[in-house]
mmCIF file of C-alpha atoms and ligand atoms in Angstrom:
data_model
loop_
_atom_site.group_PDB
_atom_site.id
_atom_site.type_symbol
_atom_site.label_atom_id
_atom_site.label_comp_id
_atom_site.label_asym_id
_atom_site.label_seq_id
_atom_site.Cartn_x
_atom_site.Cartn_y
_atom_site.Cartn_z
ATOM 1 C CA MET X 1 -0.024 -0.022 -0.005
ATOM 2 C CA THR X 2 1.220 3.468 -0.771
ATOM 3 C CA LYS X 3 1.152 6.119 2.017
ATOM 4 C CA HIS X 4 -1.855 7.695 0.268
ATOM 5 C CA GLU X 5 -3.779 4.463 0.331
ATOM 6 C CA LEU X 6 -2.789 3.841 4.013
ATOM 7 C CA LEU X 7 -4.043 7.343 4.934
ATOM 8 C CA HIS X 8 -7.268 6.771 3.020
ATOM 9 C CA ALA X 9 -7.814 3.423 4.794
ATOM 10 C CA HIS X 10 -7.123 5.072 8.138
ATOM 11 C CA LEU X 11 -9.674 7.755 7.424
ATOM 12 C CA GLU X 12 -12.232 5.195 6.441
ATOM 13 C CA THR X 13 -11.660 3.327 9.725
ATOM 14 C CA LEU X 14 -12.028 6.560 11.699
ATOM 15 C CA MET X 15 -15.320 7.324 10.025
ATOM 16 C CA GLN X 16 -16.706 3.756 10.426
ATOM 17 C CA GLY X 17 -15.523 3.556 13.977
ATOM 18 C CA GLY X 18 -15.223 6.432 16.342
ATOM 19 C CA ILE X 19 -16.041 9.650 14.490
ATOM 20 C CA GLY X 20 -19.762 10.012 13.748
ATOM 21 C CA PRO X 21 -21.674 12.246 11.384
ATOM 22 C CA ASP X 22 -21.066 15.959 11.857
ATOM 23 C CA GLN X 23 -18.044 15.268 14.038
ATOM 24 C CA ARG X 24 -14.654 16.714 13.116
ATOM 25 C CA LEU X 25 -11.791 14.688 11.741
ATOM 26 C CA PRO X 26 -8.280 15.302 13.148
ATOM 27 C CA PRO X 27 -6.667 18.368 11.709
ATOM 28 C CA GLU X 28 -4.651 18.077 8.519
ATOM 29 C CA ARG X 29 -1.388 18.810 10.378
ATOM 30 C CA GLU X 30 -1.954 16.036 12.828
ATOM 31 C CA LEU X 31 -2.805 13.469 10.110
ATOM 32 C CA ALA X 32 0.245 14.519 8.187
ATOM 33 C CA GLU X 33 2.506 14.023 11.218
ATOM 34 C CA ALA X 34 0.931 10.718 12.192
ATOM 35 C CA PHE X 35 1.439 9.269 8.725
ATOM 36 C CA GLY X 36 4.718 10.951 7.863
ATOM 37 C CA VAL X 37 3.201 12.473 4.744
ATOM 38 C CA SER X 38 2.986 16.045 3.479
ATOM 39 C CA ARG X 39 -0.077 18.123 4.149
ATOM 40 C CA MET X 40 -0.669 18.169 0.432
ATOM 41 C CA THR X 41 -1.122 14.342 0.524
ATOM 42 C CA VAL X 42 -3.532 14.726 3.428
ATOM 43 C CA ARG X 43 -5.480 17.408 1.486
ATOM 44 C CA HIS X 44 -5.709 15.092 -1.566
ATOM 45 C CA ALA X 45 -7.116 12.261 0.552
ATOM 46 C CA LEU X 46 -9.656 14.727 2.034
ATOM 47 C CA ASP X 47 -10.479 16.091 -1.368
ATOM 48 C CA ARG X 48 -11.333 12.537 -2.525
ATOM 49 C CA LEU X 49 -13.624 11.964 0.461
ATOM 50 C CA GLU X 50 -15.272 15.275 -0.165
ATOM 51 C CA ARG X 51 -15.942 14.356 -3.823
ATOM 52 C CA GLU X 52 -17.437 11.153 -2.570
ATOM 53 C CA ARG X 53 -19.569 13.325 -0.249
ATOM 54 C CA ARG X 54 -18.313 11.357 2.716
ATOM 55 C CA VAL X 55 -17.024 14.563 4.462
ATOM 56 C CA TYR X 56 -17.665 18.234 4.201
ATOM 57 C CA ARG X 57 -15.425 21.166 5.049
ATOM 58 C CA VAL X 58 -16.179 24.225 7.029
ATOM 59 C CA GLN X 59 -13.741 27.068 6.469
ATOM 60 C CA GLY X 60 -11.643 27.765 9.542
ATOM 61 C CA ALA X 61 -13.214 24.910 11.445
ATOM 62 C CA GLY X 62 -11.988 21.786 9.753
ATOM 63 C CA THR X 63 -13.332 18.704 7.983
ATOM 64 C CA PHE X 64 -16.460 16.952 9.205
ATOM 65 C CA VAL X 65 -17.970 13.565 8.629
ATOM 66 C CA ALA X 66 -21.021 13.817 6.349
ATOM 67 C CA ARG X 67 -24.345 12.215 7.198
ATOM 68 C CA PRO X 68 -25.222 9.205 5.081
ATOM 69 C CA PRO X 69 -27.926 9.977 2.483
ATOM 70 C CA ILE X 70 -31.445 9.243 3.688
ATOM 71 C CA ALA X 71 -32.684 7.494 0.516
ATOM 72 C CA LYS X 72 -30.673 5.047 -1.566
ATOM 73 C CA THR X 73 -28.498 6.785 -4.086
ATOM 74 C CA ILE X 74 -27.726 5.427 -7.490
ATOM 75 C CA GLU X 75 -24.993 3.320 -6.168
ATOM 76 C CA LEU X 76 -22.903 0.936 -8.167
ATOM 77 C CA THR X 77 -24.382 -2.373 -7.036
ATOM 78 C CA SER X 78 -24.613 -5.841 -8.486
ATOM 79 C CA PHE X 79 -28.062 -7.411 -8.968
ATOM 80 C CA THR X 80 -27.283 -9.613 -5.935
ATOM 81 C CA GLU X 81 -26.539 -6.690 -3.674
ATOM 82 C CA ASP X 82 -29.490 -4.687 -5.008
ATOM 83 C CA MET X 83 -31.971 -7.402 -4.232
ATOM 84 C CA ARG X 84 -30.485 -8.229 -0.818
ATOM 85 C CA ARG X 85 -30.829 -4.535 0.168
ATOM 86 C CA ARG X 86 -34.460 -4.767 -0.776
ATOM 87 C CA GLY X 87 -34.906 -7.776 1.489
ATOM 88 C CA LEU X 88 -35.341 -10.172 -1.446
ATOM 89 C CA VAL X 89 -33.404 -13.350 -2.207
ATOM 90 C CA PRO X 90 -31.406 -13.026 -5.479
ATOM 91 C CA GLY X 91 -31.295 -15.865 -7.930
ATOM 92 C CA SER X 92 -30.275 -16.625 -11.559
ATOM 93 C CA VAL X 93 -31.288 -18.930 -14.342
ATOM 94 C CA LEU X 94 -28.403 -19.288 -16.815
ATOM 95 C CA ARG X 95 -29.793 -19.288 -20.405
ATOM 96 C CA VAL X 96 -26.730 -18.792 -22.507
ATOM 97 C CA PHE X 97 -23.004 -18.997 -21.831
ATOM 98 C CA GLU X 98 -20.891 -18.611 -24.967
ATOM 99 C CA THR X 99 -17.722 -17.133 -26.335
ATOM 100 C CA VAL X 100 -18.359 -15.000 -29.415
ATOM 101 C CA ALA X 101 -16.668 -12.215 -31.425
ATOM 102 C CA ALA X 102 -17.340 -8.848 -29.787
ATOM 103 C CA GLY X 103 -18.808 -7.192 -32.956
ATOM 104 C CA PRO X 104 -18.665 -3.441 -33.474
ATOM 105 C CA GLU X 105 -20.907 -2.183 -30.651
ATOM 106 C CA ILE X 106 -19.784 -4.402 -27.778
ATOM 107 C CA GLY X 107 -16.200 -4.137 -29.072
ATOM 108 C CA TYR X 108 -16.402 -0.324 -28.973
ATOM 109 C CA ALA X 109 -17.780 -0.297 -25.424
ATOM 110 C CA LEU X 110 -15.137 -2.632 -24.198
ATOM 111 C CA ALA X 111 -12.230 -1.009 -26.124
ATOM 112 C CA LEU X 112 -11.728 -4.221 -28.190
ATOM 113 C CA SER X 113 -11.583 -4.810 -31.861
ATOM 114 C CA PRO X 114 -14.818 -6.337 -33.292
ATOM 115 C CA ALA X 115 -12.999 -9.680 -33.916
ATOM 116 C CA ASP X 116 -11.767 -10.001 -30.294
ATOM 117 C CA GLU X 117 -13.520 -12.642 -28.195
ATOM 118 C CA VAL X 118 -16.029 -11.828 -25.452
ATOM 119 C CA VAL X 119 -17.858 -14.063 -23.073
ATOM 120 C CA HIS X 120 -21.641 -13.605 -23.383
ATOM 121 C CA VAL X 121 -23.785 -14.483 -20.492
ATOM 122 C CA GLU X 122 -27.620 -14.345 -20.644
ATOM 123 C CA ARG X 123 -29.376 -14.811 -17.364
ATOM 124 C CA VAL X 124 -32.920 -14.441 -16.016
ATOM 125 C CA ARG X 125 -32.450 -12.731 -12.670
ATOM 126 C CA THR X 126 -34.957 -13.572 -10.017
ATOM 127 C CA ALA X 127 -36.043 -12.116 -6.764
ATOM 128 C CA ASP X 128 -37.594 -14.517 -4.271
ATOM 129 C CA GLY X 129 -37.804 -16.954 -7.201
ATOM 130 C CA ILE X 130 -39.805 -14.635 -9.424
ATOM 131 C CA PRO X 131 -38.359 -13.338 -12.737
ATOM 132 C CA MET X 132 -37.315 -9.645 -12.354
ATOM 133 C CA CYS X 133 -34.828 -8.976 -15.074
ATOM 134 C CA LEU X 134 -33.300 -10.397 -18.254
ATOM 135 C CA GLU X 135 -29.606 -9.710 -18.392
ATOM 136 C CA HIS X 136 -27.042 -9.908 -21.184
ATOM 137 C CA ALA X 137 -23.510 -9.370 -19.947
ATOM 138 C CA TYR X 138 -20.378 -9.280 -22.195
ATOM 139 C CA LEU X 139 -16.857 -9.520 -20.790
ATOM 140 C CA PRO X 140 -13.485 -9.540 -22.622
ATOM 141 C CA ALA X 141 -12.622 -13.238 -22.837
ATOM 142 C CA ALA X 142 -8.973 -12.436 -22.196
ATOM 143 C CA LEU X 143 -9.835 -11.053 -18.745
ATOM 144 C CA VAL X 144 -11.693 -14.226 -17.599
ATOM 145 C CA PRO X 145 -9.573 -17.216 -18.802
ATOM 146 C CA GLY X 146 -11.069 -20.587 -17.813
ATOM 147 C CA LEU X 147 -14.557 -19.219 -17.128
ATOM 148 C CA THR X 148 -16.870 -21.805 -18.618
ATOM 149 C CA THR X 149 -20.145 -21.251 -16.715
ATOM 150 C CA LEU X 150 -21.572 -18.939 -14.130
ATOM 151 C CA GLU X 151 -23.292 -19.583 -10.854
ATOM 152 C CA GLY X 152 -24.290 -16.932 -8.378
ATOM 153 C CA SER X 153 -23.050 -13.376 -8.586
ATOM 154 C CA LEU X 154 -20.918 -12.392 -11.561
ATOM 155 C CA TYR X 155 -19.242 -9.560 -9.606
ATOM 156 C CA GLU X 156 -18.367 -11.836 -6.770
ATOM 157 C CA GLN X 157 -16.815 -14.318 -9.190
ATOM 158 C CA LEU X 158 -14.861 -11.600 -10.949
ATOM 159 C CA HIS X 159 -13.517 -10.504 -7.648
ATOM 160 C CA ARG X 160 -12.776 -13.858 -6.075
ATOM 161 C CA ARG X 161 -11.430 -15.649 -9.069
ATOM 162 C CA TYR X 162 -9.879 -12.893 -11.157
ATOM 163 C CA ARG X 163 -9.226 -10.152 -8.567
ATOM 164 C CA ILE X 164 -11.237 -7.781 -10.734
ATOM 165 C CA ARG X 165 -13.223 -5.202 -8.694
ATOM 166 C CA ILE X 166 -15.775 -3.101 -10.408
ATOM 167 C CA THR X 167 -15.363 0.425 -9.093
ATOM 168 C CA ARG X 168 -17.311 2.646 -11.510
ATOM 169 C CA ALA X 169 -19.701 2.379 -14.311
ATOM 170 C CA GLU X 170 -21.343 4.428 -17.048
ATOM 171 C CA GLN X 171 -24.963 3.670 -17.039
ATOM 172 C CA SER X 172 -28.176 4.733 -18.767
ATOM 173 C CA ILE X 173 -31.750 3.848 -17.838
ATOM 174 C CA ARG X 174 -34.629 4.180 -20.278
ATOM 175 C CA ALA X 175 -38.127 3.009 -20.857
ATOM 176 C CA THR X 176 -38.771 0.223 -23.284
ATOM 177 C CA VAL X 177 -41.226 -2.603 -23.881
ATOM 178 C CA LEU X 178 -40.561 -6.301 -23.723
ATOM 179 C CA ASP X 179 -40.123 -8.043 -27.088
ATOM 180 C CA GLN X 180 -41.578 -11.527 -27.576
ATOM 181 C CA GLN X 181 -38.376 -13.363 -26.352
ATOM 182 C CA ALA X 182 -37.821 -11.186 -23.344
ATOM 183 C CA ALA X 183 -41.475 -11.461 -22.405
ATOM 184 C CA ALA X 184 -41.316 -15.206 -22.545
ATOM 185 C CA ARG X 185 -38.141 -15.298 -20.432
ATOM 186 C CA LEU X 186 -39.711 -12.879 -17.896
ATOM 187 C CA ASP X 187 -43.051 -14.632 -17.801
ATOM 188 C CA ALA X 188 -44.782 -11.353 -18.746
ATOM 189 C CA PRO X 189 -47.119 -10.303 -21.570
ATOM 190 C CA PRO X 190 -45.304 -9.218 -24.815
ATOM 191 C CA PHE X 191 -45.014 -5.397 -25.177
ATOM 192 C CA SER X 192 -45.457 -4.829 -21.467
ATOM 193 C CA PRO X 193 -43.454 -1.832 -20.030
ATOM 194 C CA ALA X 194 -39.904 -2.416 -18.961
ATOM 195 C CA LEU X 195 -36.779 -0.501 -17.969
ATOM 196 C CA LEU X 196 -33.632 -1.032 -19.890
ATOM 197 C CA VAL X 197 -30.384 -0.441 -17.994
ATOM 198 C CA GLU X 198 -27.218 -0.314 -20.061
ATOM 199 C CA ARG X 199 -23.938 -0.399 -18.179
ATOM 200 C CA THR X 200 -20.272 -0.291 -19.057
ATOM 201 C CA ALA X 201 -18.388 -1.169 -15.902
ATOM 202 C CA PHE X 202 -14.725 -0.414 -15.183
ATOM 203 C CA ASP X 203 -12.233 -1.903 -12.748
ATOM 204 C CA GLU X 204 -9.771 -0.239 -10.420
ATOM 205 C CA ARG X 205 -7.350 0.271 -13.302
ATOM 206 C CA ASP X 206 -10.202 1.834 -15.276
ATOM 207 C CA ARG X 207 -10.294 -1.012 -17.838
ATOM 208 C CA PRO X 208 -13.799 -1.602 -19.250
ATOM 209 C CA VAL X 209 -14.576 -5.087 -17.987
ATOM 210 C CA GLU X 210 -18.311 -5.452 -18.694
ATOM 211 C CA ARG X 211 -20.961 -4.228 -21.129
ATOM 212 C CA ALA X 212 -24.433 -5.294 -19.963
ATOM 213 C CA MET X 213 -28.038 -4.744 -20.980
ATOM 214 C CA SER X 214 -30.517 -5.501 -18.213
ATOM 215 C CA THR X 215 -34.236 -5.399 -18.931
ATOM 216 C CA TYR X 216 -36.334 -5.095 -15.765
ATOM 217 C CA ARG X 217 -40.035 -5.774 -15.584
ATOM 218 C CA GLY X 218 -41.611 -2.344 -15.245
ATOM 219 C CA ASP X 219 -44.264 -3.608 -12.848
ATOM 220 C CA ARG X 220 -41.765 -5.173 -10.454
ATOM 221 C CA TYR X 221 -38.828 -2.789 -10.333
ATOM 222 C CA SER X 222 -38.193 0.815 -9.536
ATOM 223 C CA PHE X 223 -35.086 2.931 -9.086
ATOM 224 C CA GLU X 224 -34.810 4.950 -5.938
ATOM 225 C CA ILE X 225 -32.612 7.976 -6.239
ATOM 226 C CA ALA X 226 -31.502 10.474 -3.607
ATOM 227 C CA VAL X 227 -31.052 13.926 -5.097
ATOM 228 C CA THR X 228 -29.195 16.711 -3.428
ATOM 229 C CA THR X 229 -28.282 20.239 -4.413
ATOM 230 C CA ALA X 230 -24.755 20.928 -5.701
ATOM 231 C CA ALA X 231 -24.039 22.679 -2.350
ATOM 232 C CA ALA X 232 -24.882 19.664 -0.192
ATOM 233 C CA GLY X 233 -21.805 18.542 1.675
ATOM 234 C CA SER X 234 -20.245 21.982 1.183
ATOM 235 C CA PRO X 235 -19.508 24.666 3.788
ATOM 236 C CA ALA X 236 -23.176 25.740 3.367
ATOM 237 C CA ARG X 237 -24.024 22.987 5.809
ATOM 238 C CA ALA X 238 -22.037 24.737 8.462
ATOM 239 C CA GLY X 239 -24.958 27.100 9.232
ATOM 240 C CA ARG X 240 -27.377 24.207 9.635
ATOM 241 C CA ARG X 241 -24.965 22.362 11.794
ATOM 242 C CA SER X 242 -24.730 25.211 14.226
ATOM 243 C CA GLY X 243 -28.471 25.344 14.662
ATOM 244 C CA ASP X 244 -29.855 27.639 11.953
ATOM 245 C CA GLU X 245 -32.692 25.342 11.205
HETATM 246 C C1 GLP F 1 -26.461 -5.423 -12.278
HETATM 247 C C2 GLP F 1 -25.821 -4.783 -13.514
HETATM 248 C C3 GLP F 1 -25.193 -5.741 -14.508
HETATM 249 C C4 GLP F 1 -24.275 -6.735 -13.777
HETATM 250 C C5 GLP F 1 -25.003 -7.411 -12.601
HETATM 251 C C6 GLP F 1 -24.103 -8.277 -11.817
HETATM 252 O O1 GLP F 1 -27.655 -6.071 -12.616
HETATM 253 N N1 GLP F 1 -26.836 -3.945 -14.265
HETATM 254 O O2 GLP F 1 -24.433 -5.047 -15.440
HETATM 255 O O3 GLP F 1 -23.864 -7.762 -14.660
HETATM 256 O O4 GLP F 1 -25.532 -6.394 -11.769
HETATM 257 O O5 GLP F 1 -24.840 -8.824 -10.796
HETATM 258 P P1 GLP F 1 -24.412 -10.168 -10.047
HETATM 259 O O6 GLP F 1 -23.100 -9.921 -9.414
HETATM 260 O O7 GLP F 1 -25.502 -10.420 -9.038
HETATM 261 O O8 GLP F 1 -24.373 -11.267 -11.031
#
């Protein structure tokens, strides 16, 4: 671990352990001395936490731990995590597992040439045993050597077996209707409303590792999004903290 990572891990521990929401973190100078790093390094670590809205700064007073958002944000989760958080038991029915040429669109999304191989996984995702989503995921075959089938969570497998951790994704969500095939897979009437989620997921090294199209039954699934103003988590909170409300 670099000093920067050590410091980040220490700050994480502080925030999960002793220092609660709206409480102050140790001053930059103290952190710099404790870790034998420059104040600039400390500032960078705090900048990162601020961007993640984990802390907020109050000029002249220091850096404070932010309150966790009330509603669920659009967080990067796997289907498995998403369902568990909703109190449902996630499941999968594997329909297709194959290695194919990426083709122009998937190739473009995964920064591969169209002739490069990708693993294509088609699964019906279930919640408490009921079909919720039809998912097509494409992964560069070179990143997952020896993968010949898939049971359970894809993201857990990627992490456990290949040390690939998904850390960010570009994602779009739009309305659609189920075509005949998707309707049959999801046990729903053809042309019923659905949500199409398209995701390109990247790992810690910012390599594109997955392109996926997930079609959720519109009557069974909703996205919950916490929205905040741009100022949330900024010094504007200081007034509220000191009892302006
Ligand atoms: C979500 C994403 C998919 C991803 C899946 C992995 O549904 N939209 O892109 O493939 O999660 O879920 P799991 O790890 O449960 O297989």
